[in-house]
Structure formats: structure tokens, C-alpha cells
mmCIF file of C-alpha atoms in Angstrom:
data_model
loop_
_atom_site.group_PDB
_atom_site.id
_atom_site.type_symbol
_atom_site.label_atom_id
_atom_site.label_comp_id
_atom_site.label_asym_id
_atom_site.label_seq_id
_atom_site.Cartn_x
_atom_site.Cartn_y
_atom_site.Cartn_z
ATOM 1 C CA MET A 153 19.779 -52.998 56.131
ATOM 2 C CA ALA A 154 21.087 -49.620 54.952
ATOM 3 C CA LYS A 155 20.542 -48.588 51.312
ATOM 4 C CA TYR A 156 22.998 -47.417 48.767
ATOM 5 C CA PRO A 157 22.200 -43.761 47.926
ATOM 6 C CA ILE A 158 22.838 -42.626 44.288
ATOM 7 C CA PHE A 159 21.788 -40.083 41.765
ATOM 8 C CA LEU A 160 20.756 -42.057 38.669
ATOM 9 C CA GLU A 161 21.521 -40.835 35.163
ATOM 10 C CA LEU A 162 18.237 -41.547 33.250
ATOM 11 C CA SER A 163 18.620 -39.183 30.182
ATOM 12 C CA GLY A 164 17.193 -41.184 27.272
ATOM 13 C CA ARG A 165 16.613 -44.319 28.971
ATOM 14 C CA ARG A 166 13.399 -46.199 29.303
ATOM 15 C CA ALA A 167 11.504 -45.965 32.488
ATOM 16 C CA VAL A 168 8.070 -47.606 32.700
ATOM 17 C CA VAL A 169 5.204 -46.519 35.102
ATOM 18 C CA ILE A 170 2.375 -48.773 35.378
ATOM 19 C CA GLY A 171 -0.756 -46.934 36.408
ATOM 20 C CA GLY A 172 -2.438 -43.728 35.052
ATOM 21 C CA GLY A 173 -3.911 -42.113 38.059
ATOM 22 C CA THR A 174 -2.765 -39.080 40.313
ATOM 23 C CA VAL A 175 0.034 -41.092 42.004
ATOM 24 C CA ALA A 176 1.208 -42.121 38.677
ATOM 25 C CA VAL A 177 1.337 -38.807 37.441
ATOM 26 C CA ARG A 178 3.480 -37.692 40.123
ATOM 27 C CA LYS A 179 5.960 -40.408 39.538
ATOM 28 C CA ALA A 180 5.878 -39.778 35.717
ATOM 29 C CA GLN A 181 6.513 -36.154 36.197
ATOM 30 C CA THR A 182 9.817 -36.795 38.046
ATOM 31 C CA LEU A 183 10.969 -39.267 35.482
ATOM 32 C CA LEU A 184 10.233 -36.636 32.792
ATOM 33 C CA ASP A 185 12.190 -34.075 34.655
ATOM 34 C CA SER A 186 15.128 -36.384 34.984
ATOM 35 C CA GLY A 187 15.167 -36.687 31.139
ATOM 36 C CA ALA A 188 13.932 -40.347 31.038
ATOM 37 C CA ARG A 189 12.182 -41.946 27.984
ATOM 38 C CA LEU A 190 8.782 -42.375 29.867
ATOM 39 C CA VAL A 191 6.370 -45.228 29.014
ATOM 40 C CA VAL A 192 3.132 -45.204 30.844
ATOM 41 C CA VAL A 193 0.819 -48.409 30.924
ATOM 42 C CA ALA A 194 -2.593 -48.250 32.123
ATOM 43 C CA GLU A 195 -6.075 -49.205 31.051
ATOM 44 C CA ASP A 196 -7.414 -45.741 32.134
ATOM 45 C CA ILE A 197 -5.033 -42.719 31.923
ATOM 46 C CA ASP A 198 -5.690 -39.400 33.787
ATOM 47 C CA LYS A 199 -6.142 -36.364 31.643
ATOM 48 C CA MET A 200 -3.365 -34.661 33.746
ATOM 49 C CA MET A 201 -1.136 -37.491 32.649
ATOM 50 C CA THR A 202 -2.086 -37.013 29.057
ATOM 51 C CA ALA A 203 -1.524 -33.202 29.114
ATOM 52 C CA MET A 204 1.767 -33.566 30.983
ATOM 53 C CA CYS A 205 3.111 -36.037 28.412
ATOM 54 C CA LYS A 206 2.038 -34.031 25.216
ATOM 55 C CA ASN A 207 5.150 -33.170 23.025
ATOM 56 C CA LYS A 208 7.354 -34.841 25.513
ATOM 57 C CA ASN A 209 9.731 -37.966 25.305
ATOM 58 C CA ALA A 210 6.779 -40.094 26.574
ATOM 59 C CA GLU A 211 4.675 -42.931 25.192
ATOM 60 C CA LEU A 212 1.064 -43.652 26.517
ATOM 61 C CA ILE A 213 -0.102 -47.219 26.204
ATOM 62 C CA LYS A 214 -3.768 -47.876 26.981
ATOM 63 C CA SER A 215 -3.759 -51.339 27.930
ATOM 64 C CA LYS A 216 -3.787 -54.107 30.597
ATOM 65 C CA TYR A 217 -0.298 -54.709 31.968
ATOM 66 C CA GLU A 218 1.802 -57.173 30.321
ATOM 67 C CA LYS A 219 5.355 -58.268 31.096
ATOM 68 C CA HIS A 220 6.821 -57.258 27.655
ATOM 69 C CA TYR A 221 6.240 -53.685 28.433
ATOM 70 C CA LEU A 222 9.114 -53.935 30.866
ATOM 71 C CA ILE A 223 11.609 -55.174 28.440
ATOM 72 C CA SER A 224 14.799 -52.716 28.170
ATOM 73 C CA ALA A 225 13.630 -50.666 30.922
ATOM 74 C CA ALA A 226 16.218 -49.268 33.221
ATOM 75 C CA LEU A 227 13.394 -49.071 36.066
ATOM 76 C CA ALA A 228 9.740 -49.437 36.586
ATOM 77 C CA ILE A 229 7.285 -47.941 39.013
ATOM 78 C CA ALA A 230 4.124 -49.762 39.998
ATOM 79 C CA ALA A 231 1.534 -47.201 40.861
ATOM 80 C CA THR A 232 -1.593 -49.276 40.792
ATOM 81 C CA ASN A 233 -4.048 -49.810 43.323
ATOM 82 C CA ASN A 234 -4.243 -53.514 42.823
ATOM 83 C CA HIS A 235 -1.892 -55.324 45.292
ATOM 84 C CA GLU A 236 -1.747 -58.519 43.308
ATOM 85 C CA LEU A 237 -0.953 -56.633 40.175
ATOM 86 C CA ASN A 238 1.797 -54.748 41.991
ATOM 87 C CA LYS A 239 3.220 -57.956 43.237
ATOM 88 C CA GLN A 240 3.309 -59.432 39.669
ATOM 89 C CA ILE A 241 4.985 -56.274 38.432
ATOM 90 C CA TYR A 242 7.657 -56.686 41.047
ATOM 91 C CA LYS A 243 8.107 -60.421 40.300
ATOM 92 C CA ASP A 244 8.481 -59.725 36.650
ATOM 93 C CA CYS A 245 11.162 -56.944 37.239
ATOM 94 C CA GLN A 246 12.974 -59.444 39.516
ATOM 95 C CA GLU A 247 13.072 -61.991 36.727
ATOM 96 C CA LEU A 248 14.173 -59.311 34.064
ATOM 97 C CA GLU A 249 16.735 -57.845 36.355
ATOM 98 C CA ILE A 250 15.044 -54.344 36.346
ATOM 99 C CA LEU A 251 14.914 -52.029 39.214
ATOM 100 C CA CYS A 252 11.455 -51.851 40.594
ATOM 101 C CA ASN A 253 9.645 -49.472 43.052
ATOM 102 C CA VAL A 254 6.013 -50.369 44.136
ATOM 103 C CA VAL A 255 4.403 -47.303 45.634
ATOM 104 C CA ASP A 256 3.610 -47.617 49.418
ATOM 105 C CA GLU A 257 4.828 -51.067 49.457
ATOM 106 C CA PRO A 258 8.312 -50.800 50.863
ATOM 107 C CA ASP A 259 8.780 -54.807 50.788
ATOM 108 C CA LEU A 260 8.224 -54.700 46.998
ATOM 109 C CA CYS A 261 10.932 -52.084 46.316
ATOM 110 C CA ASP A 262 14.556 -52.213 45.100
ATOM 111 C CA PHE A 263 14.779 -48.545 45.491
ATOM 112 C CA PHE A 264 12.937 -45.648 47.319
ATOM 113 C CA VAL A 265 12.398 -42.282 45.783
ATOM 114 C CA PRO A 266 13.473 -39.525 48.180
ATOM 115 C CA ALA A 267 12.041 -36.184 48.881
ATOM 116 C CA VAL A 268 14.181 -33.803 47.096
ATOM 117 C CA VAL A 269 15.216 -30.114 47.543
ATOM 118 C CA LYS A 270 16.213 -28.743 44.147
ATOM 119 C CA ARG A 271 17.929 -25.417 43.625
ATOM 120 C CA GLY A 272 19.490 -25.300 40.138
ATOM 121 C CA ASN A 273 22.101 -28.144 40.016
ATOM 122 C CA LEU A 274 22.048 -28.452 43.794
ATOM 123 C CA GLN A 275 19.881 -31.426 44.945
ATOM 124 C CA ILE A 276 19.397 -32.467 48.508
ATOM 125 C CA ALA A 277 17.694 -35.763 48.979
ATOM 126 C CA ILE A 278 16.009 -37.072 52.043
ATOM 127 C CA GLY A 279 15.257 -40.901 52.549
ATOM 128 C CA THR A 280 13.606 -42.758 55.193
ATOM 129 C CA GLU A 281 14.180 -46.299 53.948
ATOM 130 C CA GLY A 282 10.535 -46.303 52.842
ATOM 131 C CA ASN A 283 9.248 -45.561 56.304
ATOM 132 C CA CYS A 284 6.678 -42.791 56.524
ATOM 133 C CA PRO A 285 7.479 -40.859 53.512
ATOM 134 C CA ALA A 286 5.508 -38.007 54.778
ATOM 135 C CA TYR A 287 8.218 -37.312 57.243
ATOM 136 C CA ALA A 288 10.702 -36.936 54.414
ATOM 137 C CA GLY A 289 8.337 -34.376 53.061
ATOM 138 C CA HIS A 290 8.239 -32.736 56.240
ATOM 139 C CA ILE A 291 12.032 -32.319 56.459
ATOM 140 C CA ARG A 292 12.073 -31.230 52.778
ATOM 141 C CA LYS A 293 9.947 -28.224 53.682
ATOM 142 C CA LYS A 294 12.197 -27.253 56.571
ATOM 143 C CA LEU A 295 15.228 -27.417 54.234
ATOM 144 C CA GLU A 296 13.562 -25.457 51.412
ATOM 145 C CA THR A 297 13.560 -22.462 54.045
ATOM 146 C CA ILE A 298 17.160 -22.869 54.553
ATOM 147 C CA PHE A 299 18.522 -23.376 50.998
ATOM 148 C CA THR A 300 17.530 -20.934 48.514
ATOM 149 C CA GLU A 301 17.853 -20.349 44.723
ATOM 150 C CA LYS A 302 21.046 -18.471 45.779
ATOM 151 C CA HIS A 303 22.566 -21.789 46.927
ATOM 152 C CA GLY A 304 22.130 -23.017 43.365
ATOM 153 C CA GLU A 305 23.811 -19.908 41.903
ATOM 154 C CA PHE A 306 26.533 -20.279 44.223
ATOM 155 C CA LEU A 307 27.211 -23.711 43.105
ATOM 156 C CA ASP A 308 27.464 -22.501 39.430
ATOM 157 C CA VAL A 309 30.294 -20.091 40.227
ATOM 158 C CA LEU A 310 31.939 -22.650 42.542
ATOM 159 C CA GLU A 311 32.092 -24.883 39.544
ATOM 160 C CA LYS A 312 33.755 -22.389 37.301
ATOM 161 C CA MET A 313 36.389 -21.855 39.914
ATOM 162 C CA ARG A 314 36.843 -25.412 40.694
ATOM 163 C CA LEU A 315 37.753 -26.114 37.001
ATOM 164 C CA LYS A 316 40.113 -23.270 37.091
ATOM 165 C CA ILE A 317 41.898 -24.518 40.194
ATOM 166 C CA ILE A 318 42.114 -28.050 38.794
ATOM 167 C CA LYS A 319 43.749 -26.643 35.589
ATOM 168 C CA ASN A 320 46.159 -24.218 37.470
ATOM 169 C CA ILE A 321 47.012 -25.813 40.540
ATOM 170 C CA SER A 322 48.880 -29.185 40.454
ATOM 171 C CA GLU A 323 49.461 -29.746 44.215
ATOM 172 C CA GLU A 324 46.328 -31.836 45.488
ATOM 173 C CA ASN A 325 46.648 -30.615 49.212
ATOM 174 C CA LYS A 326 46.740 -26.919 48.132
ATOM 175 C CA ARG A 327 43.531 -27.557 46.010
ATOM 176 C CA LYS A 328 41.759 -28.992 48.903
ATOM 177 C CA ILE A 329 42.736 -26.076 51.096
ATOM 178 C CA ILE A 330 41.455 -23.453 48.637
ATOM 179 C CA LEU A 331 38.211 -25.332 47.602
ATOM 180 C CA GLY A 332 37.556 -25.653 51.529
ATOM 181 C CA ARG A 333 37.685 -21.883 51.902
ATOM 182 C CA LEU A 334 35.804 -21.285 48.780
ATOM 183 C CA THR A 335 32.976 -23.522 49.799
ATOM 184 C CA ASP A 336 32.492 -22.342 53.496
ATOM 185 C CA ASP A 337 29.840 -20.164 54.814
ATOM 186 C CA ASN A 338 32.070 -16.960 54.855
ATOM 187 C CA SER A 339 32.561 -17.561 51.098
ATOM 188 C CA PHE A 340 28.741 -17.894 50.380
ATOM 189 C CA ASP A 341 28.117 -14.692 52.566
ATOM 190 C CA TYR A 342 30.529 -12.770 50.447
ATOM 191 C CA PHE A 343 28.645 -14.098 47.392
ATOM 192 C CA LEU A 344 25.398 -12.994 48.608
ATOM 193 C CA GLN A 345 26.547 -9.511 49.521
ATOM 194 C CA ASN A 346 28.808 -8.949 46.417
ATOM 195 C CA GLY A 347 27.382 -10.939 43.440
ATOM 196 C CA PRO A 348 28.979 -13.621 41.317
ATOM 197 C CA GLU A 349 31.474 -11.305 39.513
ATOM 198 C CA LYS A 350 33.077 -9.851 42.610
ATOM 199 C CA TRP A 351 33.155 -13.269 44.137
ATOM 200 C CA LEU A 352 34.954 -14.556 41.294
ATOM 201 C CA THR A 353 37.596 -11.951 41.566
ATOM 202 C CA HIS A 354 37.765 -12.565 45.204
ATOM 203 C CA ALA A 355 38.208 -16.259 44.598
ATOM 204 C CA ASP A 356 40.977 -15.583 42.049
ATOM 205 C CA ASP A 357 42.728 -13.673 44.960
ATOM 206 C CA LEU A 358 42.587 -16.504 47.281
ATOM 207 C CA THR A 359 44.222 -18.851 44.643
ATOM 208 C CA LYS A 360 47.324 -16.709 44.427
#
């Protein structure tokens, strides 16, 4: 069954990672990058995890897993190498109505973490429904050669102009037409060749 793709706001929300190894480190890093309030639970915690979490909004708990560590979490990621423990974590999450991802076990996942190309505020997510995540990583590498930091910068000036258009143009169809022209390849090429200031002047002319 097709999954519902979303970008989830996690700023300041509790996100629990169970496991302290290298896989858990990768998962924890993405949660920290999203602004989550990270909680890591593991009997053994990798030095990389300790260093990464230092002076961050993160709590490291050296302990065996217990269900109560999940309470009030927005989501949980089980990154242990113990299949039975992972199954228990998933079961506990279902009972507590907490979204759960068990690494490398698609049948024990409420959500899948996509491969992501990030360029400033521009994010392109690639999902495979949990099937062969390595292929999603391969596609990400290809997209990284197509979408550069300039695309992220272009998005920033587009947003400035979009807000201006919303404020100054009341007719919805006219707004759509103008935004369509501003977001096409020709507009991006103009931005690349002339820079943000000249592009904004050019965009202003198109709105008149």
C-alpha cells in the first residue's frame, strides 16, 4: 500500500533512539539536524554518539531499554542488533501510539526515513517503501549532481518574491501565471547568470 509522504516538524519534540552504535549515530544525527529533543537509550554508547550530542538538545541514557523511555515521544527509532528487542520496541510503540521505525525491518515500521538531497531550504526526498534503501541512496547521488547550492539560493529569492506577489496581487489566476514564469528553467538560468539582485528586479518587471 502506498505511503503518505510528509515533512514532519520535530523542533523541540522528544524523539527516542534505542541503540548506541554506528547506525544509531546516523539516525540520531538526522534527528538533531531537524531540531528534535533527542533521547538515546543504550547500554553501550559509541564515542561518536557522545561527541555528537555534546552541548546539544540531547540526553544519553546508559541503560537497558524500558518502555517508559518512550513516553511522550513523537517518534522512536529502534537501531539495535537484537531482533526480539526491536520487536518489543515496536509493540510498545503501537500500544503507546508512537510512530516507530525499526532499522532494516520494513514490517516493523510505521514510517521510512528517505534518502534526502538538501540544498538550503530545498529538500528532495527519495523513498522506496523500505525496499532496498541503497537504491534510494544511489538516486540521491545522481540528484546531488543536478541540484546544487544555487537551487537553494534561488528558492530563497523566490520566497521573497512570492510573499510580495501575494501582498500586491489579489487575483489568484494572475498570481499562478506569474509564479509559474518565475519558477521555470528560464528564470533559474537568469538567476545564475545575473545574481539575486538583478533577478529580483527582473521579477518585479514581470509582475507589472
